[in-house]
Short mmCIF file of C-alpha atoms and ligand atoms in Angstrom, two decimals:
data_model
loop_
_atom_site.label_atom_id
_atom_site.label_comp_id
_atom_site.label_asym_id
_atom_site.label_seq_id
_atom_site.Cartn_x
_atom_site.Cartn_y
_atom_site.Cartn_z
CA MET Y 180 0.00 0.00 0.00
CA ASN Y 181 2.83 2.39 0.81
CA VAL Y 182 4.27 1.77 -2.59
CA SER Y 183 0.96 2.55 -4.23
CA ILE Y 184 0.54 5.72 -2.24
CA SER Y 185 3.95 7.07 -3.11
CA MET Y 186 3.28 6.13 -6.71
CA VAL Y 187 0.06 8.10 -6.57
CA ASN Y 188 1.87 11.05 -5.07
CA LEU Y 189 4.41 10.91 -7.81
CA VAL Y 190 1.78 10.74 -10.53
CA LEU Y 191 -0.22 13.51 -8.94
CA PHE Y 192 2.92 15.58 -8.72
CA TRP Y 193 3.47 15.15 -12.44
CA LEU Y 194 -0.11 15.91 -13.19
CA SER Y 195 0.00 19.07 -11.12
CA PHE Y 196 3.26 20.07 -12.74
CA LEU Y 197 1.64 19.65 -16.12
CA SER Y 198 -1.49 21.54 -15.30
CA LEU Y 199 0.06 24.36 -13.30
CA THR Y 200 2.47 25.50 -15.96
CA SER Y 201 -0.20 27.26 -17.87
CA GLU Y 202 1.52 30.15 -19.63
CA ALA Y 203 1.30 29.92 -23.39
CA VAL Y 204 4.45 28.57 -24.94
CA PRO Y 205 4.40 29.13 -28.69
CA SER Y 206 5.25 26.00 -30.66
CA TYR Y 207 8.38 26.58 -32.67
CA ARG Y 208 8.36 24.93 -36.09
CA PHE Y 209 11.40 26.12 -37.99
CA HIS Y 210 13.43 29.06 -39.15
CA ILE Y 211 15.31 30.00 -42.27
CA CYS Y 212 18.25 32.38 -42.48
CA SER Y 213 21.13 32.35 -44.88
CA ASN Y 214 24.63 32.88 -43.51
CA LYS Y 215 25.61 34.33 -46.87
CA THR Y 216 24.32 37.75 -45.85
CA THR Y 217 25.50 38.61 -42.36
CA PHE Y 218 25.99 41.82 -40.43
CA ILE Y 219 28.95 42.80 -38.30
CA PRO Y 220 28.41 42.69 -34.53
CA ASN Y 221 27.73 46.16 -33.06
CA SER Y 222 27.03 47.57 -36.54
CA THR Y 223 24.25 50.02 -37.36
CA TYR Y 224 22.34 47.16 -38.97
CA GLN Y 225 22.35 45.24 -35.72
CA SER Y 226 21.16 48.20 -33.71
CA ASN Y 227 18.42 48.91 -36.28
CA LEU Y 228 17.39 45.27 -36.11
CA LYS Y 229 17.17 45.49 -32.36
CA ASP Y 230 14.92 48.56 -32.61
CA LEU Y 231 12.81 46.90 -35.25
CA LEU Y 232 12.24 43.78 -33.16
CA PHE Y 233 11.32 45.94 -30.19
CA SER Y 234 8.77 47.87 -32.23
CA LEU Y 235 7.27 44.65 -33.64
CA SER Y 236 6.99 43.15 -30.21
CA SER Y 237 5.45 46.27 -28.69
CA ASN Y 238 2.92 46.52 -31.48
CA SER Y 239 1.86 42.89 -31.28
CA THR Y 240 -1.55 43.39 -29.70
CA ARG Y 241 -2.96 45.04 -32.80
CA GLU Y 242 -6.42 44.05 -33.93
CA ASN Y 243 -5.47 42.35 -37.18
CA GLY Y 244 -2.53 40.39 -35.76
CA PHE Y 245 -0.15 41.96 -38.24
CA TYR Y 246 2.35 44.80 -38.18
CA ASN Y 247 5.17 45.95 -40.41
CA ASN Y 248 7.86 48.49 -39.75
CA THR Y 249 11.11 49.86 -41.13
CA VAL Y 250 14.01 51.12 -39.03
CA GLY Y 251 16.93 53.12 -40.41
CA GLN Y 252 17.45 56.32 -42.40
CA ASN Y 253 20.13 55.02 -44.69
CA PRO Y 254 18.91 52.41 -47.23
CA GLU Y 255 22.22 50.57 -46.79
CA THR Y 256 21.48 49.82 -43.15
CA SER Y 257 17.67 49.86 -43.04
CA VAL Y 258 15.86 46.81 -41.68
CA TYR Y 259 12.36 45.88 -42.88
CA GLY Y 260 10.29 43.54 -40.75
CA LEU Y 261 6.83 42.16 -40.09
CA PHE Y 262 4.94 39.57 -38.10
CA LEU Y 263 1.69 37.74 -38.68
CA CYS Y 264 -0.31 35.94 -36.00
CA ARG Y 265 -2.71 33.10 -36.76
CA GLY Y 266 -6.05 34.77 -37.34
CA ASP Y 267 -7.91 33.22 -34.43
CA LEU Y 268 -5.44 34.29 -31.71
CA THR Y 269 -6.37 36.76 -29.02
CA PRO Y 270 -4.14 39.88 -28.89
CA ASP Y 271 -2.51 38.47 -25.75
CA ALA Y 272 -1.67 35.15 -27.35
CA CYS Y 273 -0.36 37.00 -30.38
CA GLN Y 274 1.86 39.09 -28.16
CA ASP Y 275 3.19 35.97 -26.41
CA CYS Y 276 4.19 34.48 -29.72
CA VAL Y 277 5.69 37.63 -31.21
CA SER Y 278 7.78 38.42 -28.16
CA THR Y 279 9.05 34.84 -28.08
CA ALA Y 280 9.89 35.07 -31.76
CA THR Y 281 11.72 38.38 -31.48
CA ASN Y 282 13.88 36.96 -28.69
CA GLU Y 283 14.54 33.52 -30.05
CA ILE Y 284 15.29 34.48 -33.61
CA VAL Y 285 18.36 36.53 -32.70
CA GLN Y 286 19.40 34.72 -29.54
CA GLN Y 287 19.03 31.15 -30.69
CA TYR Y 288 18.67 30.84 -34.41
CA CYS Y 289 19.98 33.69 -36.54
CA PRO Y 290 22.41 35.80 -34.49
CA VAL Y 291 24.24 37.51 -37.38
CA GLU Y 292 22.02 37.01 -40.41
CA LYS Y 293 20.56 40.02 -42.18
CA VAL Y 294 17.61 38.12 -43.65
CA ALA Y 295 15.64 35.74 -41.47
CA MET Y 296 12.26 34.12 -41.01
CA ILE Y 297 10.82 32.07 -38.16
CA TRP Y 298 7.59 30.10 -37.91
CA TYR Y 299 5.63 28.99 -34.86
CA ASP Y 300 2.22 27.37 -34.89
CA GLU Y 301 0.88 30.67 -33.64
CA CYS Y 302 2.82 33.29 -35.58
CA MET Y 303 5.43 34.06 -38.20
CA LEU Y 304 8.10 36.77 -38.12
CA ARG Y 305 10.51 37.87 -40.81
CA TYR Y 306 12.95 40.65 -41.62
CA SER Y 307 15.28 41.63 -44.39
CA ASN Y 308 17.61 44.36 -45.63
CA ARG Y 309 15.20 45.02 -48.54
CA SER Y 310 11.54 45.99 -48.52
CA ILE Y 311 9.32 42.92 -48.15
CA PHE Y 312 5.96 44.67 -47.90
CA SER Y 313 3.00 44.19 -50.25
CA VAL Y 314 5.01 41.76 -52.34
CA MET Y 315 3.79 38.21 -52.83
CA GLU Y 316 6.65 35.82 -52.01
CA ASP Y 317 6.38 32.08 -52.38
CA LYS Y 318 9.87 31.11 -51.36
CA PRO Y 319 11.52 29.92 -49.27
CA ARG Y 320 8.73 27.52 -48.57
CA LYS Y 321 8.17 24.78 -46.05
CA TYR Y 322 5.98 21.69 -46.02
CA LEU Y 323 4.97 19.87 -42.87
CA TRP Y 324 2.81 16.80 -42.65
CA ASN Y 325 1.12 14.91 -39.87
CA VAL Y 326 2.92 11.62 -39.24
CA LEU Y 327 -0.31 9.63 -38.94
CA ASP Y 328 -1.82 7.96 -41.98
CA ILE Y 329 -5.38 8.59 -43.10
CA THR Y 330 -7.86 6.00 -44.29
CA GLU Y 331 -9.27 6.65 -47.79
CA PRO Y 332 -6.33 8.89 -48.76
CA ASP Y 333 -7.70 9.88 -52.16
CA ARG Y 334 -11.03 11.05 -50.88
CA PHE Y 335 -9.32 12.85 -47.99
CA LEU Y 336 -6.93 14.65 -50.31
CA LYS Y 337 -9.74 15.75 -52.62
CA LEU Y 338 -11.75 16.98 -49.67
CA ALA Y 339 -8.75 18.94 -48.40
CA GLN Y 340 -8.16 20.60 -51.75
CA THR Y 341 -11.83 21.43 -52.26
CA THR Y 342 -12.25 22.81 -48.76
CA LEU Y 343 -9.09 24.90 -48.91
CA SER Y 344 -10.06 26.23 -52.34
CA ASP Y 345 -13.48 27.22 -51.01
CA LEU Y 346 -11.75 29.28 -48.35
CA VAL Y 347 -9.51 31.21 -50.75
CA PRO Y 348 -12.03 33.88 -51.81
CA LEU Y 349 -13.10 34.39 -48.18
CA ALA Y 350 -9.55 35.25 -47.17
CA ALA Y 351 -8.50 37.02 -50.37
CA ASN Y 352 -11.55 39.24 -50.55
CA ALA Y 353 -11.15 40.68 -47.05
CA SER Y 354 -10.97 44.46 -47.19
CA SER Y 355 -7.59 46.10 -47.51
CA GLY Y 356 -5.54 45.91 -44.32
CA ALA Y 357 -8.01 43.52 -42.60
CA LYS Y 358 -7.20 39.96 -41.61
CA LYS Y 359 -6.97 37.73 -44.65
CA PHE Y 360 -7.95 34.59 -42.83
CA ALA Y 361 -10.59 31.88 -43.13
CA THR Y 362 -11.30 28.49 -41.56
CA LYS Y 363 -13.81 25.75 -42.16
CA GLU Y 364 -14.82 22.42 -40.66
CA VAL Y 365 -16.22 19.65 -42.82
CA ASN Y 366 -17.18 16.05 -42.06
CA PHE Y 367 -14.84 13.47 -43.50
CA THR Y 368 -16.37 10.39 -41.87
CA VAL Y 369 -19.00 10.08 -39.19
CA LEU Y 370 -16.20 10.23 -36.65
CA GLN Y 371 -13.68 12.48 -38.33
CA THR Y 372 -13.95 16.17 -39.04
CA MET Y 373 -11.49 17.99 -41.25
CA TYR Y 374 -10.34 21.37 -39.94
CA SER Y 375 -8.83 23.70 -42.49
CA LEU Y 376 -7.26 27.12 -42.50
CA VAL Y 377 -5.92 29.61 -45.03
CA GLN Y 378 -4.23 32.93 -44.30
CA CYS Y 379 -2.33 35.66 -46.16
CA THR Y 380 -0.43 38.62 -44.75
CA PRO Y 381 -2.90 41.57 -44.83
CA ASP Y 382 -0.49 43.74 -46.83
CA LEU Y 383 -1.12 41.61 -49.94
CA SER Y 384 -3.67 42.65 -52.54
CA SER Y 385 -6.69 40.36 -53.07
CA PHE Y 386 -5.14 39.35 -56.34
CA ASP Y 387 -1.83 38.33 -54.78
CA CYS Y 388 -3.43 36.59 -51.81
CA ASN Y 389 -5.59 34.58 -54.17
CA ARG Y 390 -2.55 33.69 -56.27
CA CYS Y 391 -0.44 32.74 -53.25
CA LEU Y 392 -3.06 30.48 -51.68
CA ARG Y 393 -4.00 28.75 -54.92
CA GLU Y 394 -0.38 28.01 -55.62
CA ALA Y 395 0.13 26.68 -52.10
CA ILE Y 396 -2.88 24.36 -52.51
CA THR Y 397 -1.39 22.80 -55.62
CA ASN Y 398 1.46 21.50 -53.43
CA VAL Y 399 -0.79 19.56 -51.08
CA PRO Y 400 -0.74 16.28 -53.06
CA THR Y 401 3.05 16.37 -53.29
CA CYS Y 402 3.73 17.03 -49.64
CA CYS Y 403 0.95 15.51 -47.67
CA SER Y 404 -0.83 12.77 -49.56
CA GLY Y 405 -1.93 9.84 -47.37
CA LYS Y 406 -1.48 11.76 -44.13
CA GLN Y 407 -3.97 13.04 -41.56
CA GLY Y 408 -2.89 16.61 -42.08
CA GLY Y 409 -0.56 18.94 -43.87
CA ARG Y 410 0.75 22.45 -44.16
CA VAL Y 411 2.30 24.55 -46.86
CA MET Y 412 3.99 27.69 -45.59
CA TYR Y 413 5.11 30.56 -47.82
CA PRO Y 414 6.41 33.90 -46.59
CA SER Y 415 3.17 35.49 -47.83
CA CYS Y 416 0.57 32.83 -47.08
CA THR Y 417 -0.15 29.58 -45.24
CA ILE Y 418 -2.56 26.70 -45.63
CA ARG Y 419 -3.19 23.88 -43.17
CA TYR Y 420 -5.66 21.07 -42.60
CA GLU Y 421 -5.96 18.40 -39.88
CA VAL Y 422 -8.45 15.96 -38.42
CA SER Y 423 -8.16 17.62 -35.03
CA PRO Y 424 -8.90 21.28 -34.33
CA PHE Y 425 -5.79 23.46 -34.34
CA TYR Y 426 -7.50 26.85 -34.17
CA GLN Y 427 -10.16 28.29 -31.91
CA ILE Y 428 -13.35 27.53 -33.72
CA GLN Y 429 -15.52 30.02 -31.85
CA ALA Y 430 -13.12 32.89 -32.27
CA VAL Y 431 -13.43 32.75 -36.03
CA ALA Y 432 -17.13 31.92 -36.26
CA PRO Y 433 -19.28 34.26 -38.36
CA PRO Y 434 -20.97 37.29 -36.65
CA VAL Y 435 -23.60 35.26 -34.76
CA PRO Y 436 -21.42 32.88 -32.76
CA ALA Y 437 -22.44 29.30 -33.44
CA PRO Y 438 -22.94 27.26 -30.27
CA ALA Y 439 -19.97 25.05 -29.50
CA PRO Y 440 -20.63 21.36 -30.13
CA PRO Y 441 -21.32 19.67 -26.82
CA PRO Y 442 -18.33 17.71 -25.53
CA ILE Y 443 -18.70 14.01 -26.22
CA PRO Y 444 -19.56 12.44 -22.88
CA LEU Y 445 -16.92 9.86 -22.21
CA LEU Y 446 -18.77 7.86 -19.62
CA LEU Y 447 -22.06 6.10 -19.65
CA PRO Y 448 -24.58 6.79 -16.89
CA HIS Y 449 -23.82 5.76 -13.33
CA PRO Y 450 -23.60 2.05 -12.81
CA PRO Y 451 -26.32 1.02 -10.39
CA GLY Y 452 -25.54 1.50 -6.75
CA LYS Y 453 -22.21 3.19 -7.31
CA SER Y 454 -21.52 6.87 -7.07
CA GLY Y 455 -18.02 6.94 -8.47
CA ILE Y 456 -14.79 5.03 -8.78
CA SER Y 457 -13.76 3.99 -5.30
CA TRP Y 458 -10.33 5.20 -4.02
CA PRO Y 459 -8.63 1.61 -3.69
CA ILE Y 460 -9.49 1.00 -7.35
CA ILE Y 461 -8.09 4.42 -8.24
CA LEU Y 462 -4.79 3.65 -6.61
CA THR Y 463 -4.24 0.54 -8.66
CA ILE Y 464 -5.32 2.13 -11.90
CA VAL Y 465 -3.11 5.11 -11.27
CA ALA Y 466 -0.22 2.81 -10.51
CA SER Y 467 -0.73 0.89 -13.71
CA LEU Y 468 -1.05 4.12 -15.61
CA SER Y 469 2.14 5.59 -14.26
CA VAL Y 470 3.90 4.48 -17.41
CA LEU Y 471 1.49 6.52 -19.44
CA ALA Y 472 1.96 9.48 -17.14
CA LEU Y 473 5.69 9.12 -17.54
CA LEU Y 474 5.30 9.18 -21.30
CA ALA Y 475 3.04 12.15 -21.09
CA PHE Y 476 5.56 13.84 -18.88
CA SER Y 477 8.47 13.18 -21.19
CA TYR Y 478 6.50 14.35 -24.18
CA TYR Y 479 5.57 17.54 -22.43
CA PHE Y 480 9.02 18.07 -21.00
CA LEU Y 481 10.56 17.50 -24.38
CA ARG Y 482 8.37 20.18 -25.89
CA ARG Y 483 9.11 22.70 -23.18
CA SER Y 484 12.78 22.12 -22.76
CA THR Y 485 13.99 21.74 -26.29
CA LYS Y 486 11.27 23.46 -28.30
CA LYS Y 487 13.06 21.97 -31.25
CA LYS Y 488 11.52 20.49 -34.30
CA TYR Y 489 13.10 17.25 -35.28
CA ASN Y 490 13.78 17.61 -38.93
CA SER Y 491 15.82 14.50 -39.46
CA LEU Y 492 15.59 11.08 -37.93
CA PRO Y 493 18.13 10.76 -35.13
CA ASP Y 494 20.56 7.98 -34.43
CA LYS Y 495 18.74 4.90 -33.17
CA ASN Y 496 20.91 4.55 -30.10
CA GLY Y 497 20.73 8.14 -28.98
CA GLU Y 498 18.60 10.01 -26.50
CA LYS Y 499 16.56 11.61 -29.25
CA TRP Y 500 15.52 8.23 -30.51
CA ARG Y 501 14.17 7.36 -27.07
CA GLN Y 502 12.26 10.64 -27.13
CA TYR Y 503 10.85 9.66 -30.49
CA LEU Y 504 9.67 6.38 -29.11
CA ASN Y 505 8.01 8.14 -26.22
CA ILE Y 506 6.20 10.45 -28.57
CA TYR Y 507 5.22 7.48 -30.65
CA LYS Y 508 3.82 5.72 -27.60
CA LEU Y 509 1.88 8.81 -26.66
CA MET Y 510 0.41 8.85 -30.14
CA GLN Y 511 -0.48 5.19 -29.69
CA ALA Y 512 -2.19 5.98 -26.41
CA TRP Y 513 -4.19 8.62 -28.17
CA GLU Y 514 -5.13 6.29 -30.98
CA HIS Y 515 -6.20 3.59 -28.57
CA TRP Y 516 -8.23 6.04 -26.60
CA SER Y 517 -9.92 7.45 -29.67
CA ASN Y 518 -10.64 3.96 -31.01
CA GLY Y 519 -12.13 2.92 -27.68
CA THR Y 520 -9.46 0.27 -27.19
CA ALA Y 521 -7.72 1.95 -24.28
CA LEU Y 522 -7.78 -1.31 -22.34
CA GLU Y 523 -5.00 -2.51 -24.64
CA LEU Y 524 -2.67 -0.11 -22.91
CA LEU Y 525 -2.98 -1.88 -19.59
CA ASP Y 526 -0.83 -4.69 -18.39
CA PRO Y 527 -2.64 -7.87 -19.57
CA THR Y 528 -2.81 -9.24 -16.03
CA LEU Y 529 -4.76 -6.16 -14.93
CA ARG Y 530 -7.10 -5.96 -17.88
CA ASP Y 531 -9.79 -8.21 -16.47
CA SER Y 532 -9.94 -6.41 -13.16
CA TYR Y 533 -11.23 -3.08 -14.44
CA SER Y 534 -14.13 -1.88 -16.42
CA ARG Y 535 -13.51 -0.27 -19.75
CA ASN Y 536 -15.13 2.91 -18.48
CA GLU Y 537 -12.81 3.28 -15.54
CA VAL Y 538 -9.73 2.75 -17.64
CA ASN Y 539 -10.98 5.10 -20.33
CA GLN Y 540 -11.63 7.73 -17.68
CA CYS Y 541 -8.07 7.61 -16.39
CA ILE Y 542 -6.47 7.62 -19.81
CA HIS Y 543 -8.78 10.39 -20.85
CA ILE Y 544 -7.54 12.47 -17.92
CA ALA Y 545 -3.92 11.70 -18.71
CA LEU Y 546 -4.45 12.82 -22.30
CA LEU Y 547 -6.13 16.01 -21.16
CA CYS Y 548 -3.01 16.81 -19.17
CA VAL Y 549 -0.82 16.89 -22.27
CA GLN Y 550 -3.01 19.04 -24.47
CA GLU Y 551 -1.17 21.54 -26.64
CA ASN Y 552 -3.31 24.41 -25.46
CA PRO Y 553 -2.71 25.01 -21.73
CA ALA Y 554 -6.31 26.18 -21.38
CA ASP Y 555 -7.43 22.65 -22.28
CA ARG Y 556 -5.41 21.07 -19.47
CA PRO Y 557 -7.33 20.33 -16.30
CA THR Y 558 -6.46 21.88 -12.96
CA MET Y 559 -5.43 19.74 -10.02
CA ALA Y 560 -8.81 20.23 -8.39
CA ASN Y 561 -10.51 19.08 -11.57
CA ILE Y 562 -8.35 15.99 -11.75
CA ILE Y 563 -9.36 14.94 -8.26
CA LEU Y 564 -13.00 15.57 -9.11
CA MET Y 565 -12.71 13.63 -12.35
CA LEU Y 566 -11.05 10.67 -10.67
CA ASP Y 567 -13.70 10.56 -8.01
CA SER Y 568 -16.84 10.98 -9.99
CA TYR Y 569 -18.75 9.70 -12.94
CA SER Y 570 -20.80 12.82 -13.17
CA VAL Y 571 -18.17 15.11 -14.64
CA THR Y 572 -18.30 15.38 -18.40
CA LEU Y 573 -14.74 15.46 -19.64
CA LYS Y 574 -13.61 17.55 -22.54
CA THR Y 575 -12.62 15.56 -25.59
CA PRO Y 576 -8.83 15.56 -25.79
CA GLN Y 577 -7.34 16.51 -29.09
CA GLN Y 578 -4.72 14.48 -30.78
CA PRO Y 579 -1.26 15.52 -29.61
CA ALA Y 580 -0.05 17.54 -32.58
CA VAL Y 581 3.28 15.99 -33.35
CA PHE Y 582 4.98 16.69 -36.61
CA ILE Y 583 8.28 15.02 -37.08
CA LEU Y 584 8.61 15.04 -40.81
CA SER Y 585 8.99 18.11 -42.92
CA ASN Y 586 10.59 19.49 -45.97
CA THR Y 587 11.92 22.85 -47.03
CA GLU Y 588 11.95 23.87 -50.60
CA PRO Y 589 13.88 27.06 -51.19
CA THR Y 590 13.09 27.15 -54.88
CA ILE Y 591 9.99 26.76 -56.99
CA PRO Y 592 9.72 23.19 -58.24
CA THR Y 593 9.65 22.99 -61.99
C1 NAG F 731 27.38 28.78 -43.77
O1 NAG F 731 26.64 27.57 -43.63
C2 NAG F 731 27.21 26.50 -44.32
C3 NAG F 731 26.29 25.34 -44.25
O2 NAG F 731 25.64 25.27 -43.01
C4 NAG F 731 28.58 26.19 -43.71
O3 NAG F 731 29.18 25.10 -44.40
C5 NAG F 731 29.46 27.42 -43.84
O4 NAG F 731 30.69 27.21 -43.23
C6 NAG F 731 28.79 28.64 -43.22
N1 NAG F 731 29.55 29.83 -43.54
C7 NAG F 731 29.84 30.76 -42.63
C8 NAG F 731 30.59 31.96 -43.11
O5 NAG F 731 29.51 30.65 -41.45
C1 NAG F 732 29.99 45.18 -28.90
O1 NAG F 732 29.59 46.05 -27.86
C2 NAG F 732 29.65 45.48 -26.58
C3 NAG F 732 29.11 46.47 -25.57
O2 NAG F 732 28.85 47.71 -26.13
C4 NAG F 732 31.08 45.10 -26.26
O3 NAG F 732 31.15 44.49 -25.00
C5 NAG F 732 31.57 44.11 -27.31
O4 NAG F 732 32.93 43.81 -27.09
C6 NAG F 732 31.40 44.68 -28.69
N1 NAG F 732 31.71 43.63 -29.67
C7 NAG F 732 32.43 43.86 -30.75
C8 NAG F 732 32.72 42.71 -31.63
O5 NAG F 732 32.85 44.98 -31.03
C1 NAG F 733 4.26 50.82 -32.67
O1 NAG F 733 4.15 51.29 -33.96
C2 NAG F 733 4.12 52.69 -34.06
C3 NAG F 733 3.82 53.04 -35.48
O2 NAG F 733 4.76 52.50 -36.34
C4 NAG F 733 5.42 53.24 -33.58
O3 NAG F 733 5.44 54.64 -33.68
C5 NAG F 733 5.62 52.85 -32.16
O4 NAG F 733 6.88 53.26 -31.73
C6 NAG F 733 5.50 51.37 -32.01
N1 NAG F 733 5.44 51.08 -30.62
C7 NAG F 733 6.55 50.93 -29.93
C8 NAG F 733 6.35 50.86 -28.47
O5 NAG F 733 7.63 50.80 -30.46
C1 NAG F 734 4.14 48.79 -44.07
O1 NAG F 734 3.76 48.24 -45.31
C2 NAG F 734 3.10 49.13 -46.20
C3 NAG F 734 2.73 48.38 -47.43
O2 NAG F 734 1.87 47.36 -47.10
C4 NAG F 734 4.01 50.29 -46.53
O3 NAG F 734 3.32 51.18 -47.37
C5 NAG F 734 4.42 50.97 -45.27
O4 NAG F 734 5.36 51.97 -45.57
C6 NAG F 734 5.06 49.97 -44.31
N1 NAG F 734 5.33 50.63 -43.06
C7 NAG F 734 6.57 50.84 -42.64
C8 NAG F 734 6.69 51.57 -41.35
O5 NAG F 734 7.53 50.43 -43.25
C1 NAG F 735 21.40 43.06 -48.53
O1 NAG F 735 22.65 42.59 -48.08
C2 NAG F 735 23.39 41.88 -49.05
C3 NAG F 735 24.64 41.32 -48.41
O2 NAG F 735 25.17 42.15 -47.46
C4 NAG F 735 23.73 42.81 -50.20
O3 NAG F 735 24.43 42.09 -51.20
C5 NAG F 735 22.43 43.35 -50.79
O4 NAG F 735 22.72 44.29 -51.80
C6 NAG F 735 21.62 44.02 -49.70
N1 NAG F 735 20.33 44.40 -50.26
C7 NAG F 735 19.90 45.64 -50.21
C8 NAG F 735 18.58 45.91 -50.87
O5 NAG F 735 20.52 46.52 -49.64
C1 NAG F 736 -14.08 38.77 -54.62
O1 NAG F 736 -15.47 38.94 -54.73
C2 NAG F 736 -15.94 39.23 -56.02
C3 NAG F 736 -17.42 39.45 -55.98
O2 NAG F 736 -17.90 39.56 -54.70
C4 NAG F 736 -15.61 38.10 -56.97
O3 NAG F 736 -16.02 38.42 -58.28
C5 NAG F 736 -14.12 37.88 -56.96
O4 NAG F 736 -13.81 36.78 -57.75
C6 NAG F 736 -13.65 37.66 -55.54
N1 NAG F 736 -12.21 37.61 -55.54
C7 NAG F 736 -11.56 36.54 -55.25
C8 NAG F 736 -10.08 36.65 -55.23
O5 NAG F 736 -12.09 35.50 -55.01
C1 NAG F 737 -21.33 16.72 -39.60
O1 NAG F 737 -21.74 15.65 -38.80
C2 NAG F 737 -22.49 16.05 -37.67
C3 NAG F 737 -22.74 14.84 -36.82
O2 NAG F 737 -22.85 13.70 -37.58
C4 NAG F 737 -23.76 16.73 -38.13
O3 NAG F 737 -24.49 17.15 -37.01
C5 NAG F 737 -23.39 17.92 -38.97
O4 NAG F 737 -24.56 18.55 -39.47
C6 NAG F 737 -22.52 17.52 -40.11
N1 NAG F 737 -22.04 18.71 -40.75
C7 NAG F 737 -22.09 18.87 -42.07
C8 NAG F 737 -21.57 20.17 -42.59
O5 NAG F 737 -22.52 18.01 -42.82
#
């Protein structure tokens, strides 16, 4: 019993660690900067760049999630820069991302480069020694795809292309200077919804935004065929689609906000004569789930501590490979949970002792603790309540959004 209790404490400690760290950490994806054009340390260019980044960061709560600025009198040393936040972000979330980007790009990624670009899930920031405003640019470009395979790949791909194309005029036709952003949800199967997003920088003309997005969509079959999601990122526009929501649906709903779909209740009604999972049972389940919690923890820790995107497969004996496997196992946990086969995750000798509902409940909670969006993670008090009661309707966890494969294409394919 002592062992179980300390195990519970340990798991609860992890869970509280996960749910208490609730500040928004933007998800870094990649950066591009060429070391062929560099500035000299302590030069005017560097000091202009510093001023530019400060002005971008301090203007990052603007309504349309976009701002451009130029710093420098002399064309030789002027720096031109802009940022774009994903259209559904609140001004605060946009500011979080932009200030992270302005710090990380010079401190971590591009310390001496004159021309640089950095992408997060939430925002994009770029600067150059030439004017980059109101010009449609389609390179350098980056493709990212979801590692999970999709069933019926041809139908899925067609649906993605059609849906994204339908969004193009909505984004492109936004009035001058306004957000050029549109999202849409469509049913793929009874169980799967496709979430899609298109966005241009607001400084583009309708004509250029239209051109940029349509060109990006033509790359979808090449990059992302057969996968559950994909992205094409150009300096001037972005498209993305997934089977799990990756933007705030309500925030981008049309004028009359559509009611949010009710969360899918995980648990069936109370079993007769029982008002909740009893605490001995909880202890054993928690103990058997500690492996899952450990995986969840390592996944989360990995994201926070390295914030790196793994662009190439690491050595199979190294630490990174073990991290990969952990991520893979987390994905498996998610798949099992979403297929209703969560019992498979348990030690076979324990499987017969617990009801499917109880196991699902615990795994459900564990998955909620590793949601990308901190707001989706439960608080400690909620976890206790959830463990102790059948009456709480749990949020549906979203698939952990792990991209490990990607491709950069600096030139237009012929
Ligand atoms: C620039 O980057 C390339 C490739 O990463 C490297 O081989 C080269 O040495 C770098 N040049 C300078 C001046 O740092
Ligand atoms: C740049 O300036 C800082 C402080 O002003 C100084 O410590 C540093 O040595 C300078 N670096 C170069 C390369 O001149
Ligand atoms: C925000 O942008 C305005 C207009 O370009 C600029 O004057 C101002 O300095 C910026 N804010 C800060 C705090 O830099
Ligand atoms: C911002 O971009 C617009 C073009 O979209 C340009 O006219 C304007 O001069 C830029 N602002 C600054 C401060 O560079
Ligand atoms: C930008 O910097 C590069 C390398 O220093 C230089 O060759 C190029 O002419 C500069 N571009 C402009 C518009 O000043
Ligand atoms: C913008 O809307 C007009 C009519 O409302 C339409 O004719 C035009 O094709 C649209 N532009 C784009 C880029 O879709
Ligand atoms: C998608 O499926 C849900 C549930 O099956 C249904 O309520 C909804 O109307 C469907 N949406 C569309 C656009 O067909």
